[in-house]
PDB file of C-alpha atoms in Angstrom:
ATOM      1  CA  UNK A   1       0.000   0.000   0.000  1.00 72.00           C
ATOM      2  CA  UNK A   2       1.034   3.544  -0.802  1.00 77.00           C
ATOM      3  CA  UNK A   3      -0.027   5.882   1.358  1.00 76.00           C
ATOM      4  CA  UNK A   4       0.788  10.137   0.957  1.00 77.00           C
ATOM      5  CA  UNK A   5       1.386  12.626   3.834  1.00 78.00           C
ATOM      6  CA  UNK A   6       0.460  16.391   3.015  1.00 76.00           C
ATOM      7  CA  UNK A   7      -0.405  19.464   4.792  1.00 77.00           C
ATOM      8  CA  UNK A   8      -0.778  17.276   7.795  1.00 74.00           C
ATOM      9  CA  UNK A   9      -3.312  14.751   5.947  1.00 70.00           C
ATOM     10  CA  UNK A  10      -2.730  11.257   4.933  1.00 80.00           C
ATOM     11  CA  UNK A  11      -4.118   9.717   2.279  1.00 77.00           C
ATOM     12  CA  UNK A  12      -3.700   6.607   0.349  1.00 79.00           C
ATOM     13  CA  UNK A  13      -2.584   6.521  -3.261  1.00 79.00           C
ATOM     14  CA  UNK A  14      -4.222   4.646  -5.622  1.00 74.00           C
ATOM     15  CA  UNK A  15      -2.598   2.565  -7.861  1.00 66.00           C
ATOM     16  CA  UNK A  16      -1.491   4.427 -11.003  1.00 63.00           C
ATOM     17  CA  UNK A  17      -4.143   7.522 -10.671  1.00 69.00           C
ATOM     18  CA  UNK A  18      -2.471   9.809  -8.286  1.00 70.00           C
ATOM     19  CA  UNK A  19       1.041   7.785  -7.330  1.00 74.00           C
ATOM     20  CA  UNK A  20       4.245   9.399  -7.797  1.00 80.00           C
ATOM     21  CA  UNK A  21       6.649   8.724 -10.495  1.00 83.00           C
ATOM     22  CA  UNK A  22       9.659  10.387  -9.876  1.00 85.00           C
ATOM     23  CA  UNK A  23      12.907   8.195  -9.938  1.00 89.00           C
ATOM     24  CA  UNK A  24      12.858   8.442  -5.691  1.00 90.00           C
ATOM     25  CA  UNK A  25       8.997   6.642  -6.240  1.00 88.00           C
ATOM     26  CA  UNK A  26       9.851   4.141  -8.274  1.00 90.00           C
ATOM     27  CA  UNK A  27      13.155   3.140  -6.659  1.00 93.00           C
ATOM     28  CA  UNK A  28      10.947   2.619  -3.430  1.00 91.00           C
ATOM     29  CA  UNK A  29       8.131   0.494  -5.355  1.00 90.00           C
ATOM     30  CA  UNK A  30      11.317  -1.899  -6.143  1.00 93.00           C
ATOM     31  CA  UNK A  31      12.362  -2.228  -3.154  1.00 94.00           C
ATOM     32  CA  UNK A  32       9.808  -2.871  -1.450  1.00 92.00           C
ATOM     33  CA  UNK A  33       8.639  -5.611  -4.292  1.00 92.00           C
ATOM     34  CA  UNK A  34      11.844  -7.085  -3.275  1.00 94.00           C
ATOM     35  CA  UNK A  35      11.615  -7.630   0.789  1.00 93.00           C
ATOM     36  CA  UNK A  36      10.857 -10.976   2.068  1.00 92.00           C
ATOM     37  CA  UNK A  37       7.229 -12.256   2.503  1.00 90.00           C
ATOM     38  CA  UNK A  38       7.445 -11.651   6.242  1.00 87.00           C
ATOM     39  CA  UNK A  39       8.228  -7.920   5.961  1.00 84.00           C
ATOM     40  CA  UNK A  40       5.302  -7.826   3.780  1.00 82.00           C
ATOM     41  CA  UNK A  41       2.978  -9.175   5.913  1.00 83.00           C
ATOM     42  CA  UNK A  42       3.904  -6.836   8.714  1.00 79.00           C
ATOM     43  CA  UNK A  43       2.320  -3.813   7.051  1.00 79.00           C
ATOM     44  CA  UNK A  44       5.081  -2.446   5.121  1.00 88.00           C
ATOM     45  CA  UNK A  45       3.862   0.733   3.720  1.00 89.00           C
ATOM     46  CA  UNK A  46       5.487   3.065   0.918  1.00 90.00           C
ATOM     47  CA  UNK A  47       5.300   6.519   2.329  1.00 91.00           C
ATOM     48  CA  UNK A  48       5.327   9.837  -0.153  1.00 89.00           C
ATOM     49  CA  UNK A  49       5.869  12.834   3.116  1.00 85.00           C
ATOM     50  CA  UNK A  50       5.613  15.657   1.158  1.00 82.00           C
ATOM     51  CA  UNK A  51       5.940  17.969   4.853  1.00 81.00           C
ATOM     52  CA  UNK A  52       9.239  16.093   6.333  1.00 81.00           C
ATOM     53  CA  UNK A  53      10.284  15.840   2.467  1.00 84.00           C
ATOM     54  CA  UNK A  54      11.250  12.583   2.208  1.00 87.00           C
ATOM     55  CA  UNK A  55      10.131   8.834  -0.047  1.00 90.00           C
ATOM     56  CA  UNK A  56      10.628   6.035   2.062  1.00 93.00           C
ATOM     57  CA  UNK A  57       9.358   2.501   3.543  1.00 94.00           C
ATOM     58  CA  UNK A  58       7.480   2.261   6.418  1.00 92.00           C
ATOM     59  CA  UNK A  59       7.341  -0.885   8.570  1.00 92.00           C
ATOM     60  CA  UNK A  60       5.266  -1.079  11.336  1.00 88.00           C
ATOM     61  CA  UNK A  61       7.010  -2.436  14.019  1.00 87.00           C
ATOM     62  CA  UNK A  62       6.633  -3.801  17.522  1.00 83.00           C
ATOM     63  CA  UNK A  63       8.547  -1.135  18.842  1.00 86.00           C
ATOM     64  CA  UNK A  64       7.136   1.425  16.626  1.00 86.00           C
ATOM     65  CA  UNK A  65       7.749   2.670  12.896  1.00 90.00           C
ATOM     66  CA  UNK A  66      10.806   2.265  11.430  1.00 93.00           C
ATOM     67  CA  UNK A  67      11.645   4.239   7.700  1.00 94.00           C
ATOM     68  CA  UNK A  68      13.754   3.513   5.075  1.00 95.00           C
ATOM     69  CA  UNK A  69      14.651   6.559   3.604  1.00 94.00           C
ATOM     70  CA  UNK A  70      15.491   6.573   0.295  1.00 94.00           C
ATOM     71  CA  UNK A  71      18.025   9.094  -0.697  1.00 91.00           C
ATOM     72  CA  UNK A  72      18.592  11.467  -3.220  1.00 84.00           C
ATOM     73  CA  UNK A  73      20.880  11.626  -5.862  1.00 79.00           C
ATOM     74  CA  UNK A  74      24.138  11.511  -3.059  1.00 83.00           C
ATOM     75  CA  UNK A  75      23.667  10.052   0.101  1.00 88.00           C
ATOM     76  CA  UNK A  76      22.805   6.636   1.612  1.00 94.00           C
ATOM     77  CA  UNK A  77      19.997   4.792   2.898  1.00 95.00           C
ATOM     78  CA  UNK A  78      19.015   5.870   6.195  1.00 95.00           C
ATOM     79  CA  UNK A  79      16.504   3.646   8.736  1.00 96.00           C
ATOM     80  CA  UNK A  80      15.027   6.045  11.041  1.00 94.00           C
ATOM     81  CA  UNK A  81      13.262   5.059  14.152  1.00 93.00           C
ATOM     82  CA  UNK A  82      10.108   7.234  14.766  1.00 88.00           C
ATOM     83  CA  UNK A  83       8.982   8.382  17.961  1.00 83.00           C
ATOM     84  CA  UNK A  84       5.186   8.654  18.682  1.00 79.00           C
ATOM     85  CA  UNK A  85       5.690  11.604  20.315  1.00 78.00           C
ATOM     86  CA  UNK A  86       8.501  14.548  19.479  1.00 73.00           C
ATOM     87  CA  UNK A  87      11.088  14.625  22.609  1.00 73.00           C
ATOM     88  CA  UNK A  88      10.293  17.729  24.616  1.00 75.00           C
ATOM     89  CA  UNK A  89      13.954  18.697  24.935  1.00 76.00           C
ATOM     90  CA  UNK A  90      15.320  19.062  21.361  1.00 74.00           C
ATOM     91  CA  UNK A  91      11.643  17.833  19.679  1.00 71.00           C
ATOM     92  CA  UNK A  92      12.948  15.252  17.418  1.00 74.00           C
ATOM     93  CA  UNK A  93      10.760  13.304  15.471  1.00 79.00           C
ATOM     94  CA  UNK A  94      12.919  10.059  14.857  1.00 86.00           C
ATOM     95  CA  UNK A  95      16.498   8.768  14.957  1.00 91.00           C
ATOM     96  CA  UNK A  96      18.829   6.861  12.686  1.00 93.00           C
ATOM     97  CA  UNK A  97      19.317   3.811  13.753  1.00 94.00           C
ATOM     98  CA  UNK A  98      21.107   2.280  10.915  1.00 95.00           C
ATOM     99  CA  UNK A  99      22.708   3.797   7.128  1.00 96.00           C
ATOM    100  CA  UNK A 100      23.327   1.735   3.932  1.00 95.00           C
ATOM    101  CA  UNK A 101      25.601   2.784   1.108  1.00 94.00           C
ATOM    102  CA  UNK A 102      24.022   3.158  -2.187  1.00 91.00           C
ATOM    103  CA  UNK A 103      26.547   0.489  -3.612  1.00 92.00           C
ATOM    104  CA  UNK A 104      23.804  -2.154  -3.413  1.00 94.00           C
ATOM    105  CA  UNK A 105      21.316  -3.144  -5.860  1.00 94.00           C
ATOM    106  CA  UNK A 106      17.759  -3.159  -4.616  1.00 94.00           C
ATOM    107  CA  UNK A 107      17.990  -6.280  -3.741  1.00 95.00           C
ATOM    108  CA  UNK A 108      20.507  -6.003  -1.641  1.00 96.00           C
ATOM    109  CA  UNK A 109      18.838  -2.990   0.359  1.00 96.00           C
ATOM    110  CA  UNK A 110      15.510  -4.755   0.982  1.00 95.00           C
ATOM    111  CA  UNK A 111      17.791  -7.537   2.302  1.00 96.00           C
ATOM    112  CA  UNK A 112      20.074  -5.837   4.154  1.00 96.00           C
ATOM    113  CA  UNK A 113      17.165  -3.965   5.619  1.00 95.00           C
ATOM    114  CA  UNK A 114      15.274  -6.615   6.842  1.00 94.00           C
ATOM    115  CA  UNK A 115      17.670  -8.675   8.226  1.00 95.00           C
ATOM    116  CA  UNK A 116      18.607  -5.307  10.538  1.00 95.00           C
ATOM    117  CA  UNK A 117      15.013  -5.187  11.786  1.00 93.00           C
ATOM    118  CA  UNK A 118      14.684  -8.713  12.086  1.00 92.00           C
ATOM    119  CA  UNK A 119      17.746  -9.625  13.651  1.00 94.00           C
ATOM    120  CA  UNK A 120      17.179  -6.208  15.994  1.00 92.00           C
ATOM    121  CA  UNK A 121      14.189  -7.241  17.351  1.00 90.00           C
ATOM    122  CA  UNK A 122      11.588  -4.861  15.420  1.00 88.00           C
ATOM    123  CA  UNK A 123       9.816  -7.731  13.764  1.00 84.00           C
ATOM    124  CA  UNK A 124      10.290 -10.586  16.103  1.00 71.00           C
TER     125      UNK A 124
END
């Protein structure tokens, strides 16, 4: 499922009507066709957050959501831990609890990826 995040509203994309198709989209769409069954089955979600500016996959975890970020042009893949609630001392929204180099094919990522989580704890 493809859900979008705008002005504060969330809304879910449907199929080819309204989804994005920029390079960041469709780089997530492979991905994510390319995690294991179980990661599937736990609700993972490709998120378009227009406000925080940022494409990623969304698994709904145990401990909470976990992103995969999916970078820009330069960069690497970031998983991002998010917090229900912003911390009232600095009022983050999430931290990073693990990068991955862009050297990998997509394979690699939604492997790499899902061993983290799994071996981590997040989907056990």
């Amino acid at each position: 499922m493809e859900i979008k995040i705008k002005d504060g509203h969330v809304s879910r994309v449907i199929g080819g009507l309204d989804a994005p198709m920029t390079p960041i989209a469709q780089k997530a769409r492979t991905i994510a066709n390319f995690l294991p069954l179980e990661a599937q089955r736990r609700g993972a979600d490709i998120v378009h957050n227009q406000d925080s500016l940022y494409t990623g996959i969304r698994f709904n975890t145990k401990a909470g959501a976990v992103v995969l970020e999916i970078p820009p042009a330069a960069g690497s893949y970031r998983l991002v831990h998010e917090f229900i609630e912003p911390e009232e001392k600095d009022g983050k929204t999430g931290k990073v609890i693990h990068q991955i180099p862009q050297l990998y094919s997509p394979n690699g990522i939604a492997l790499i990826t899902y061993e983290f989580l799994r071996t981590r704890g997040f989907l056990g």
